[in-house]
Amino acid sequence: MGQSVLILIKPDGLKKSLTGNILSRLSETKLEIVAAKMVRVSKELAEEHYQQLKDKPFFAEIIKYLQGDLHDRKKVMALVYWGAEAIKKCRDLAGSTNPEEAESTSIRGSYGRITTGGIYENVVHVSSNPSEAEREIKLWFTPDEIIVDLYAAKDIIQKEIKKKVWA
Ligand code: IDP
Ligand code: MG
């Protein structure tokens, strides 16, 4: 049975030009990429993403961090990986949340740091369990943006919705 997992390359990862390195490391897992895009992160999206941490003293700072306010890079790269034990494989590769405690060969151990303000800048987000992965994937992606059917979806007809199309 396959599992899906949301990966975010956070603004520090993009600013430090680590995209290629991180994707290479993730390719060691032999998992399949089933969705990928660049996202400009709104405050609402960041707060929804980290909703379970809203009572933590560092909440406001991680919202700014995910939005790119700390790195002058207002974007993240969002990907969905799919395959056997996807969550464990990706979390193992990412390493511990605290980059100083993360194994030195892990992504966070190699590239993360703790800021003087105490925030763990750890380069990547990886969902930590299947229900968190489902919630996060549905938050970051629409069904059309994922090339396989991961979760139940339905067709609806929407009228009078303003959206941008090619001119
Ligand atoms: P995770 O990213 O390993 O799943 P979470 O507990 O979900 O860890 O925390 C989300 C993010 O918040 C972390 O990746 C890190 O950037 C930041 N963070 C978590 N705990 C701390 C802390 O104790 N101090 C500072 N930043 C933290
Ligand atoms: Mg987490």
Short mmCIF file of N, CA and C and ligand atoms in Angstrom, two decimals:
data_model
loop_
_atom_site.label_atom_id
_atom_site.label_comp_id
_atom_site.label_asym_id
_atom_site.label_seq_id
_atom_site.Cartn_x
_atom_site.Cartn_y
_atom_site.Cartn_z
N MET A 1 0.84 -1.21 0.00
CA MET A 1 0.00 0.00 0.00
C MET A 1 0.87 1.26 0.00
N GLY A 2 0.60 2.13 -0.93
CA GLY A 2 1.39 3.36 -1.01
C GLY A 2 0.90 4.42 -0.03
N GLN A 3 1.78 5.32 0.27
CA GLN A 3 1.48 6.44 1.16
C GLN A 3 1.84 7.72 0.42
N SER A 4 1.16 8.81 0.74
CA SER A 4 1.57 10.08 0.16
C SER A 4 2.11 10.99 1.25
N VAL A 5 2.94 11.93 0.85
CA VAL A 5 3.55 12.85 1.82
C VAL A 5 3.75 14.21 1.16
N LEU A 6 3.45 15.26 1.92
CA LEU A 6 3.70 16.62 1.41
C LEU A 6 5.11 17.04 1.79
N ILE A 7 5.86 17.49 0.81
CA ILE A 7 7.19 18.06 1.05
C ILE A 7 7.14 19.53 0.67
N LEU A 8 7.68 20.39 1.52
CA LEU A 8 7.87 21.79 1.14
C LEU A 8 9.35 22.10 1.20
N ILE A 9 9.88 22.69 0.13
CA ILE A 9 11.22 23.28 0.23
C ILE A 9 10.97 24.71 0.69
N LYS A 10 11.37 24.99 1.93
CA LYS A 10 11.03 26.25 2.57
C LYS A 10 11.89 27.39 1.99
N PRO A 11 11.53 28.65 2.30
CA PRO A 11 12.23 29.79 1.69
C PRO A 11 13.76 29.78 1.90
N ASP A 12 14.25 29.26 3.02
CA ASP A 12 15.71 29.22 3.22
C ASP A 12 16.34 28.23 2.25
N GLY A 13 15.65 27.13 1.98
CA GLY A 13 16.16 26.15 1.02
C GLY A 13 16.26 26.75 -0.37
N LEU A 14 15.26 27.55 -0.74
CA LEU A 14 15.29 28.19 -2.07
C LEU A 14 16.37 29.25 -2.11
N LYS A 15 16.46 30.07 -1.06
CA LYS A 15 17.45 31.15 -1.04
C LYS A 15 18.87 30.60 -1.10
N LYS A 16 19.09 29.47 -0.46
CA LYS A 16 20.45 28.90 -0.44
C LYS A 16 20.72 28.03 -1.67
N SER A 17 19.84 28.09 -2.66
CA SER A 17 19.99 27.31 -3.91
C SER A 17 20.13 25.81 -3.63
N LEU A 18 19.30 25.31 -2.73
CA LEU A 18 19.41 23.90 -2.35
C LEU A 18 18.39 23.00 -3.04
N THR A 19 17.56 23.59 -3.92
CA THR A 19 16.48 22.81 -4.54
C THR A 19 17.00 21.52 -5.16
N GLY A 20 18.03 21.65 -6.00
CA GLY A 20 18.57 20.48 -6.69
C GLY A 20 19.11 19.44 -5.72
N ASN A 21 19.85 19.91 -4.71
CA ASN A 21 20.42 18.97 -3.72
C ASN A 21 19.31 18.23 -2.98
N ILE A 22 18.27 18.97 -2.59
CA ILE A 22 17.19 18.35 -1.82
C ILE A 22 16.45 17.33 -2.69
N LEU A 23 16.17 17.71 -3.94
CA LEU A 23 15.45 16.77 -4.81
C LEU A 23 16.32 15.54 -5.09
N SER A 24 17.63 15.73 -5.22
CA SER A 24 18.52 14.57 -5.42
C SER A 24 18.49 13.65 -4.22
N ARG A 25 18.54 14.26 -3.02
CA ARG A 25 18.49 13.43 -1.81
C ARG A 25 17.17 12.66 -1.75
N LEU A 26 16.06 13.37 -2.08
CA LEU A 26 14.75 12.70 -2.02
C LEU A 26 14.63 11.60 -3.07
N SER A 27 15.35 11.75 -4.17
CA SER A 27 15.25 10.72 -5.22
C SER A 27 15.87 9.40 -4.76
N GLU A 28 16.71 9.46 -3.72
CA GLU A 28 17.27 8.21 -3.15
C GLU A 28 16.15 7.30 -2.64
N THR A 29 15.01 7.87 -2.31
CA THR A 29 13.90 7.07 -1.77
C THR A 29 13.21 6.22 -2.83
N LYS A 30 13.44 6.57 -4.11
CA LYS A 30 12.77 5.90 -5.24
C LYS A 30 11.25 6.08 -5.19
N LEU A 31 10.80 7.09 -4.47
CA LEU A 31 9.36 7.38 -4.46
C LEU A 31 9.02 8.14 -5.74
N GLU A 32 7.71 8.21 -6.01
CA GLU A 32 7.25 8.88 -7.23
C GLU A 32 6.80 10.30 -6.89
N ILE A 33 7.18 11.28 -7.70
CA ILE A 33 6.63 12.63 -7.54
C ILE A 33 5.31 12.67 -8.28
N VAL A 34 4.22 12.98 -7.58
CA VAL A 34 2.91 13.00 -8.24
C VAL A 34 2.33 14.41 -8.35
N ALA A 35 3.01 15.41 -7.74
CA ALA A 35 2.59 16.81 -7.89
C ALA A 35 3.76 17.70 -7.50
N ALA A 36 3.86 18.86 -8.14
CA ALA A 36 4.93 19.82 -7.82
C ALA A 36 4.54 21.19 -8.32
N LYS A 37 4.82 22.21 -7.52
CA LYS A 37 4.58 23.59 -7.97
C LYS A 37 5.28 24.59 -7.04
N MET A 38 5.44 25.82 -7.56
CA MET A 38 5.92 26.92 -6.73
C MET A 38 4.70 27.63 -6.17
N VAL A 39 4.78 28.05 -4.91
CA VAL A 39 3.62 28.69 -4.27
C VAL A 39 4.05 29.96 -3.54
N ARG A 40 3.30 31.04 -3.76
CA ARG A 40 3.47 32.24 -2.95
C ARG A 40 2.56 32.05 -1.74
N VAL A 41 3.12 32.04 -0.55
CA VAL A 41 2.37 31.61 0.63
C VAL A 41 1.70 32.80 1.33
N SER A 42 0.39 32.76 1.42
CA SER A 42 -0.34 33.81 2.14
C SER A 42 -0.26 33.52 3.65
N LYS A 43 -0.57 34.54 4.44
CA LYS A 43 -0.59 34.36 5.90
C LYS A 43 -1.63 33.29 6.26
N GLU A 44 -2.76 33.32 5.56
CA GLU A 44 -3.84 32.37 5.84
C GLU A 44 -3.37 30.93 5.59
N LEU A 45 -2.68 30.73 4.46
CA LEU A 45 -2.20 29.38 4.13
C LEU A 45 -1.16 28.91 5.16
N ALA A 46 -0.24 29.81 5.53
CA ALA A 46 0.79 29.44 6.50
C ALA A 46 0.16 29.09 7.85
N GLU A 47 -0.82 29.90 8.27
CA GLU A 47 -1.46 29.65 9.57
C GLU A 47 -2.28 28.36 9.56
N GLU A 48 -2.90 28.09 8.44
CA GLU A 48 -3.67 26.85 8.32
C GLU A 48 -2.72 25.64 8.32
N HIS A 49 -1.60 25.80 7.60
CA HIS A 49 -0.63 24.71 7.53
C HIS A 49 -0.11 24.33 8.92
N TYR A 50 0.21 25.35 9.72
CA TYR A 50 0.79 25.10 11.05
C TYR A 50 -0.26 25.22 12.16
N GLN A 51 -1.53 24.97 11.86
CA GLN A 51 -2.61 25.19 12.83
C GLN A 51 -2.39 24.45 14.16
N GLN A 52 -1.75 23.29 14.11
CA GLN A 52 -1.59 22.53 15.36
C GLN A 52 -0.52 23.15 16.27
N LEU A 53 0.22 24.15 15.77
CA LEU A 53 1.27 24.78 16.58
C LEU A 53 0.88 26.19 17.02
N LYS A 54 -0.41 26.54 16.88
CA LYS A 54 -0.79 27.95 17.08
C LYS A 54 -0.58 28.45 18.51
N ASP A 55 -0.48 27.54 19.48
CA ASP A 55 -0.26 27.99 20.85
C ASP A 55 1.22 28.04 21.23
N LYS A 56 2.10 27.68 20.32
CA LYS A 56 3.54 27.67 20.62
C LYS A 56 4.09 29.10 20.61
N PRO A 57 5.09 29.36 21.45
CA PRO A 57 5.66 30.72 21.50
C PRO A 57 6.31 31.14 20.18
N PHE A 58 6.71 30.17 19.36
CA PHE A 58 7.40 30.51 18.11
C PHE A 58 6.44 30.55 16.92
N PHE A 59 5.12 30.48 17.17
CA PHE A 59 4.16 30.39 16.06
C PHE A 59 4.27 31.57 15.09
N ALA A 60 4.27 32.80 15.62
CA ALA A 60 4.29 33.98 14.73
C ALA A 60 5.54 33.94 13.85
N GLU A 61 6.66 33.52 14.43
CA GLU A 61 7.92 33.48 13.67
C GLU A 61 7.90 32.42 12.57
N ILE A 62 7.33 31.25 12.83
CA ILE A 62 7.33 30.22 11.77
C ILE A 62 6.35 30.58 10.65
N ILE A 63 5.34 31.39 10.98
CA ILE A 63 4.43 31.87 9.92
C ILE A 63 5.21 32.82 9.00
N LYS A 64 5.97 33.73 9.61
CA LYS A 64 6.79 34.65 8.81
C LYS A 64 7.83 33.87 8.01
N TYR A 65 8.41 32.87 8.64
CA TYR A 65 9.43 32.03 7.99
C TYR A 65 8.84 31.35 6.75
N LEU A 66 7.68 30.71 6.90
CA LEU A 66 7.09 29.99 5.77
C LEU A 66 6.66 30.94 4.66
N GLN A 67 6.28 32.16 5.04
CA GLN A 67 5.88 33.14 4.04
C GLN A 67 7.07 33.75 3.31
N GLY A 68 8.27 33.52 3.84
CA GLY A 68 9.47 34.04 3.19
C GLY A 68 9.91 35.40 3.69
N ASP A 69 9.25 35.90 4.74
CA ASP A 69 9.61 37.23 5.25
C ASP A 69 11.03 37.28 5.79
N LEU A 70 11.55 36.15 6.25
CA LEU A 70 12.89 36.15 6.85
C LEU A 70 13.98 35.99 5.79
N HIS A 71 13.60 35.65 4.58
CA HIS A 71 14.61 35.33 3.55
C HIS A 71 14.46 36.10 2.26
N ASP A 72 13.50 37.06 2.25
CA ASP A 72 13.32 37.83 1.03
C ASP A 72 13.08 36.90 -0.17
N ARG A 73 12.42 35.81 0.10
CA ARG A 73 12.07 34.84 -0.95
C ARG A 73 10.63 34.44 -0.71
N LYS A 74 9.70 35.11 -1.36
CA LYS A 74 8.30 34.89 -1.02
C LYS A 74 7.71 33.72 -1.80
N LYS A 75 8.32 32.57 -1.61
CA LYS A 75 7.80 31.38 -2.28
C LYS A 75 8.33 30.13 -1.61
N VAL A 76 7.60 29.04 -1.81
CA VAL A 76 8.09 27.72 -1.42
C VAL A 76 7.84 26.78 -2.60
N MET A 77 8.56 25.67 -2.64
CA MET A 77 8.26 24.64 -3.63
C MET A 77 7.52 23.52 -2.90
N ALA A 78 6.34 23.19 -3.42
CA ALA A 78 5.50 22.16 -2.80
C ALA A 78 5.48 20.94 -3.68
N LEU A 79 5.68 19.76 -3.08
CA LEU A 79 5.68 18.51 -3.84
C LEU A 79 4.92 17.44 -3.07
N VAL A 80 4.34 16.51 -3.82
CA VAL A 80 3.75 15.33 -3.20
C VAL A 80 4.52 14.11 -3.70
N TYR A 81 5.04 13.34 -2.77
CA TYR A 81 5.72 12.09 -3.10
C TYR A 81 4.80 10.94 -2.72
N TRP A 82 4.88 9.88 -3.51
CA TRP A 82 3.99 8.73 -3.26
C TRP A 82 4.78 7.43 -3.37
N GLY A 83 4.45 6.48 -2.49
CA GLY A 83 5.07 5.16 -2.58
C GLY A 83 5.07 4.46 -1.23
N ALA A 84 5.70 3.31 -1.17
CA ALA A 84 5.72 2.52 0.06
C ALA A 84 6.45 3.28 1.16
N GLU A 85 5.82 3.37 2.32
CA GLU A 85 6.42 4.00 3.50
C GLU A 85 6.99 5.38 3.21
N ALA A 86 6.26 6.14 2.38
CA ALA A 86 6.76 7.45 1.93
C ALA A 86 7.08 8.39 3.11
N ILE A 87 6.23 8.36 4.13
CA ILE A 87 6.42 9.32 5.22
C ILE A 87 7.70 9.02 6.00
N LYS A 88 7.88 7.77 6.38
CA LYS A 88 9.07 7.40 7.14
C LYS A 88 10.34 7.65 6.31
N LYS A 89 10.30 7.25 5.04
CA LYS A 89 11.48 7.42 4.20
C LYS A 89 11.87 8.91 4.11
N CYS A 90 10.87 9.77 3.90
CA CYS A 90 11.18 11.20 3.74
C CYS A 90 11.55 11.85 5.07
N ARG A 91 10.89 11.44 6.17
CA ARG A 91 11.24 12.02 7.48
C ARG A 91 12.65 11.59 7.86
N ASP A 92 13.01 10.34 7.57
CA ASP A 92 14.36 9.87 7.89
C ASP A 92 15.40 10.68 7.11
N LEU A 93 15.13 10.90 5.84
CA LEU A 93 16.07 11.67 5.02
C LEU A 93 16.17 13.12 5.50
N ALA A 94 15.02 13.68 5.94
CA ALA A 94 14.99 15.08 6.38
C ALA A 94 15.77 15.24 7.69
N GLY A 95 15.63 14.29 8.60
CA GLY A 95 16.30 14.39 9.90
C GLY A 95 15.43 15.10 10.93
N SER A 96 15.94 15.22 12.16
CA SER A 96 15.16 15.79 13.26
C SER A 96 14.78 17.24 13.01
N THR A 97 13.69 17.65 13.69
CA THR A 97 13.19 19.03 13.56
C THR A 97 14.28 20.04 13.91
N ASN A 98 14.99 19.80 15.02
CA ASN A 98 16.08 20.69 15.44
C ASN A 98 17.33 20.34 14.61
N PRO A 99 17.76 21.26 13.75
CA PRO A 99 18.87 20.93 12.85
C PRO A 99 20.17 20.59 13.56
N GLU A 100 20.31 21.06 14.83
CA GLU A 100 21.54 20.72 15.57
C GLU A 100 21.50 19.29 16.08
N GLU A 101 20.29 18.76 16.23
CA GLU A 101 20.16 17.38 16.68
C GLU A 101 20.03 16.41 15.51
N ALA A 102 19.77 16.96 14.32
CA ALA A 102 19.57 16.10 13.15
C ALA A 102 20.89 15.44 12.77
N GLU A 103 20.80 14.21 12.32
CA GLU A 103 22.01 13.51 11.87
C GLU A 103 22.73 14.36 10.81
N SER A 104 24.03 14.41 10.88
CA SER A 104 24.76 15.36 10.03
C SER A 104 24.62 15.05 8.54
N THR A 105 24.29 13.80 8.21
CA THR A 105 24.13 13.46 6.79
C THR A 105 22.70 13.71 6.30
N SER A 106 21.78 14.02 7.21
CA SER A 106 20.39 14.27 6.80
C SER A 106 20.30 15.65 6.15
N ILE A 107 19.16 15.92 5.50
CA ILE A 107 18.98 17.22 4.82
C ILE A 107 19.05 18.36 5.84
N ARG A 108 18.32 18.20 6.95
CA ARG A 108 18.33 19.27 7.96
C ARG A 108 19.68 19.38 8.66
N GLY A 109 20.30 18.22 8.89
CA GLY A 109 21.63 18.23 9.51
C GLY A 109 22.66 18.90 8.62
N SER A 110 22.53 18.69 7.31
CA SER A 110 23.49 19.27 6.37
C SER A 110 23.28 20.76 6.17
N TYR A 111 22.01 21.17 6.08
CA TYR A 111 21.74 22.53 5.60
C TYR A 111 20.98 23.44 6.57
N GLY A 112 20.48 22.89 7.67
CA GLY A 112 19.67 23.70 8.58
C GLY A 112 20.51 24.50 9.55
N ARG A 113 19.88 25.42 10.26
CA ARG A 113 20.56 26.19 11.31
C ARG A 113 19.51 26.68 12.29
N ILE A 114 19.98 27.10 13.47
CA ILE A 114 19.09 27.76 14.42
C ILE A 114 19.42 29.24 14.37
N THR A 115 18.41 30.08 14.17
CA THR A 115 18.69 31.52 14.07
C THR A 115 18.98 32.07 15.45
N THR A 116 19.54 33.28 15.53
CA THR A 116 19.79 33.89 16.84
C THR A 116 18.46 34.12 17.56
N GLY A 117 17.38 34.28 16.79
CA GLY A 117 16.05 34.42 17.39
C GLY A 117 15.48 33.09 17.87
N GLY A 118 16.17 31.99 17.62
CA GLY A 118 15.76 30.69 18.16
C GLY A 118 14.88 29.85 17.23
N ILE A 119 14.66 30.31 16.00
CA ILE A 119 13.83 29.54 15.07
C ILE A 119 14.68 28.45 14.40
N TYR A 120 14.09 27.27 14.31
CA TYR A 120 14.77 26.20 13.58
C TYR A 120 14.53 26.40 12.09
N GLU A 121 15.54 26.88 11.40
CA GLU A 121 15.45 27.00 9.94
C GLU A 121 15.95 25.69 9.38
N ASN A 122 15.00 24.84 9.00
CA ASN A 122 15.42 23.47 8.69
C ASN A 122 15.10 23.05 7.26
N VAL A 123 14.95 24.03 6.38
CA VAL A 123 15.03 23.84 4.93
C VAL A 123 13.85 23.10 4.29
N VAL A 124 13.32 22.09 4.98
CA VAL A 124 12.20 21.34 4.39
C VAL A 124 11.10 21.08 5.41
N HIS A 125 9.89 20.96 4.89
CA HIS A 125 8.77 20.42 5.67
C HIS A 125 8.46 19.04 5.13
N VAL A 126 8.16 18.12 6.03
CA VAL A 126 7.72 16.77 5.63
C VAL A 126 6.55 16.39 6.54
N SER A 127 5.41 16.00 5.98
CA SER A 127 4.27 15.57 6.80
C SER A 127 4.72 14.45 7.74
N SER A 128 4.10 14.40 8.94
CA SER A 128 4.61 13.41 9.89
C SER A 128 3.74 12.17 10.07
N ASN A 129 2.53 12.16 9.55
CA ASN A 129 1.71 10.94 9.61
C ASN A 129 0.66 11.01 8.50
N PRO A 130 -0.01 9.86 8.20
CA PRO A 130 -0.93 9.85 7.06
C PRO A 130 -2.08 10.85 7.16
N SER A 131 -2.64 11.07 8.36
CA SER A 131 -3.77 12.01 8.41
C SER A 131 -3.28 13.44 8.25
N GLU A 132 -2.10 13.75 8.78
CA GLU A 132 -1.52 15.08 8.57
C GLU A 132 -1.20 15.26 7.08
N ALA A 133 -0.68 14.22 6.46
CA ALA A 133 -0.35 14.30 5.03
C ALA A 133 -1.61 14.59 4.22
N GLU A 134 -2.70 13.89 4.52
CA GLU A 134 -3.94 14.11 3.76
C GLU A 134 -4.44 15.54 3.94
N ARG A 135 -4.45 16.01 5.17
CA ARG A 135 -4.91 17.38 5.44
C ARG A 135 -4.04 18.39 4.70
N GLU A 136 -2.74 18.19 4.75
CA GLU A 136 -1.82 19.15 4.13
C GLU A 136 -1.87 19.10 2.60
N ILE A 137 -1.94 17.90 2.04
CA ILE A 137 -1.99 17.78 0.57
C ILE A 137 -3.25 18.45 0.04
N LYS A 138 -4.38 18.26 0.76
CA LYS A 138 -5.64 18.88 0.33
C LYS A 138 -5.59 20.40 0.52
N LEU A 139 -4.78 20.86 1.46
CA LEU A 139 -4.63 22.30 1.67
C LEU A 139 -3.79 22.94 0.57
N TRP A 140 -2.74 22.28 0.14
CA TRP A 140 -1.78 22.87 -0.81
C TRP A 140 -2.11 22.60 -2.27
N PHE A 141 -2.85 21.54 -2.54
CA PHE A 141 -3.12 21.14 -3.93
C PHE A 141 -4.60 20.93 -4.18
N THR A 142 -5.02 21.19 -5.43
CA THR A 142 -6.37 20.80 -5.85
C THR A 142 -6.24 19.41 -6.49
N PRO A 143 -7.35 18.68 -6.61
CA PRO A 143 -7.27 17.34 -7.22
C PRO A 143 -6.64 17.38 -8.61
N ASP A 144 -6.94 18.43 -9.40
CA ASP A 144 -6.42 18.54 -10.77
C ASP A 144 -4.89 18.68 -10.83
N GLU A 145 -4.31 19.12 -9.75
CA GLU A 145 -2.85 19.36 -9.76
C GLU A 145 -2.06 18.11 -9.40
N ILE A 146 -2.74 17.04 -9.07
CA ILE A 146 -2.07 15.79 -8.69
C ILE A 146 -2.35 14.77 -9.79
N ILE A 147 -1.31 14.11 -10.29
CA ILE A 147 -1.52 13.28 -11.48
C ILE A 147 -2.10 11.89 -11.20
N VAL A 148 -2.32 11.57 -9.94
CA VAL A 148 -3.02 10.32 -9.62
C VAL A 148 -4.18 10.66 -8.67
N ASP A 149 -5.10 9.73 -8.50
CA ASP A 149 -6.23 9.98 -7.59
C ASP A 149 -5.84 9.52 -6.19
N LEU A 150 -5.44 10.46 -5.36
CA LEU A 150 -5.01 10.09 -4.00
C LEU A 150 -6.18 9.97 -3.05
N TYR A 151 -7.11 10.92 -3.17
CA TYR A 151 -8.24 10.97 -2.25
C TYR A 151 -9.52 11.17 -3.06
N ALA A 152 -10.65 10.83 -2.46
CA ALA A 152 -11.92 10.99 -3.15
C ALA A 152 -12.11 12.45 -3.57
N ALA A 153 -12.61 12.63 -4.79
CA ALA A 153 -12.86 13.99 -5.30
C ALA A 153 -14.16 13.96 -6.08
N LYS A 154 -14.71 15.13 -6.37
CA LYS A 154 -15.96 15.17 -7.14
C LYS A 154 -15.88 16.30 -8.16
N ASP A 155 -16.69 16.18 -9.22
CA ASP A 155 -16.77 17.23 -10.23
C ASP A 155 -17.88 18.20 -9.83
N ILE A 156 -17.58 19.51 -9.91
CA ILE A 156 -18.66 20.48 -9.70
C ILE A 156 -18.60 21.49 -10.83
N ILE A 157 -19.71 22.15 -11.07
CA ILE A 157 -19.72 23.22 -12.08
C ILE A 157 -19.81 24.53 -11.33
N GLN A 158 -18.78 25.38 -11.54
CA GLN A 158 -18.75 26.66 -10.85
C GLN A 158 -19.00 27.77 -11.85
N LYS A 159 -19.98 28.61 -11.58
CA LYS A 159 -20.25 29.74 -12.48
C LYS A 159 -19.80 31.02 -11.82
N GLU A 160 -19.44 32.01 -12.65
CA GLU A 160 -19.10 33.35 -12.17
C GLU A 160 -17.96 33.33 -11.17
N ILE A 161 -16.99 32.46 -11.41
CA ILE A 161 -15.78 32.46 -10.59
C ILE A 161 -14.71 33.21 -11.38
N LYS A 162 -14.13 34.27 -10.76
CA LYS A 162 -13.12 35.04 -11.47
C LYS A 162 -11.80 34.29 -11.41
N LYS A 163 -11.19 34.03 -12.55
CA LYS A 163 -9.85 33.44 -12.53
C LYS A 163 -9.06 33.88 -13.74
N LYS A 164 -7.72 33.79 -13.62
CA LYS A 164 -6.86 34.22 -14.72
C LYS A 164 -6.68 33.09 -15.73
N VAL A 165 -6.81 33.45 -17.00
CA VAL A 165 -6.52 32.48 -18.07
C VAL A 165 -5.54 33.14 -19.04
N TRP A 166 -4.93 32.38 -19.92
CA TRP A 166 -3.98 32.97 -20.86
C TRP A 166 -4.69 33.95 -21.78
N ALA A 167 -4.07 35.11 -22.01
CA ALA A 167 -4.69 36.13 -22.88
C ALA A 167 -4.49 35.78 -24.34
P1 IDP B 1 8.55 19.15 11.87
O1 IDP B 1 8.75 20.22 10.81
O2 IDP B 1 9.79 18.32 12.09
O3 IDP B 1 7.32 18.29 11.62
P2 IDP B 1 6.99 20.63 13.84
O4 IDP B 1 6.93 20.32 15.29
O5 IDP B 1 5.81 20.30 13.00
O6 IDP B 1 8.30 19.93 13.25
O7 IDP B 1 7.32 22.18 13.72
C1 IDP B 1 7.13 22.91 12.54
C2 IDP B 1 8.32 23.83 12.31
O8 IDP B 1 8.39 24.82 13.36
C3 IDP B 1 9.67 23.13 12.35
O9 IDP B 1 10.02 22.53 11.12
C4 IDP B 1 10.59 24.28 12.71
O10 IDP B 1 10.88 25.11 11.58
C5 IDP B 1 9.75 25.07 13.70
N1 IDP B 1 9.95 24.64 15.10
C6 IDP B 1 9.43 23.52 15.68
N2 IDP B 1 9.77 23.43 16.98
C7 IDP B 1 10.51 24.53 17.22
C8 IDP B 1 11.17 25.02 18.43
O11 IDP B 1 11.12 24.42 19.51
N3 IDP B 1 11.87 26.19 18.30
C9 IDP B 1 11.94 26.87 17.13
N4 IDP B 1 11.35 26.47 15.99
C10 IDP B 1 10.64 25.30 16.02
MG MG B 2 5.34 18.85 11.59
#
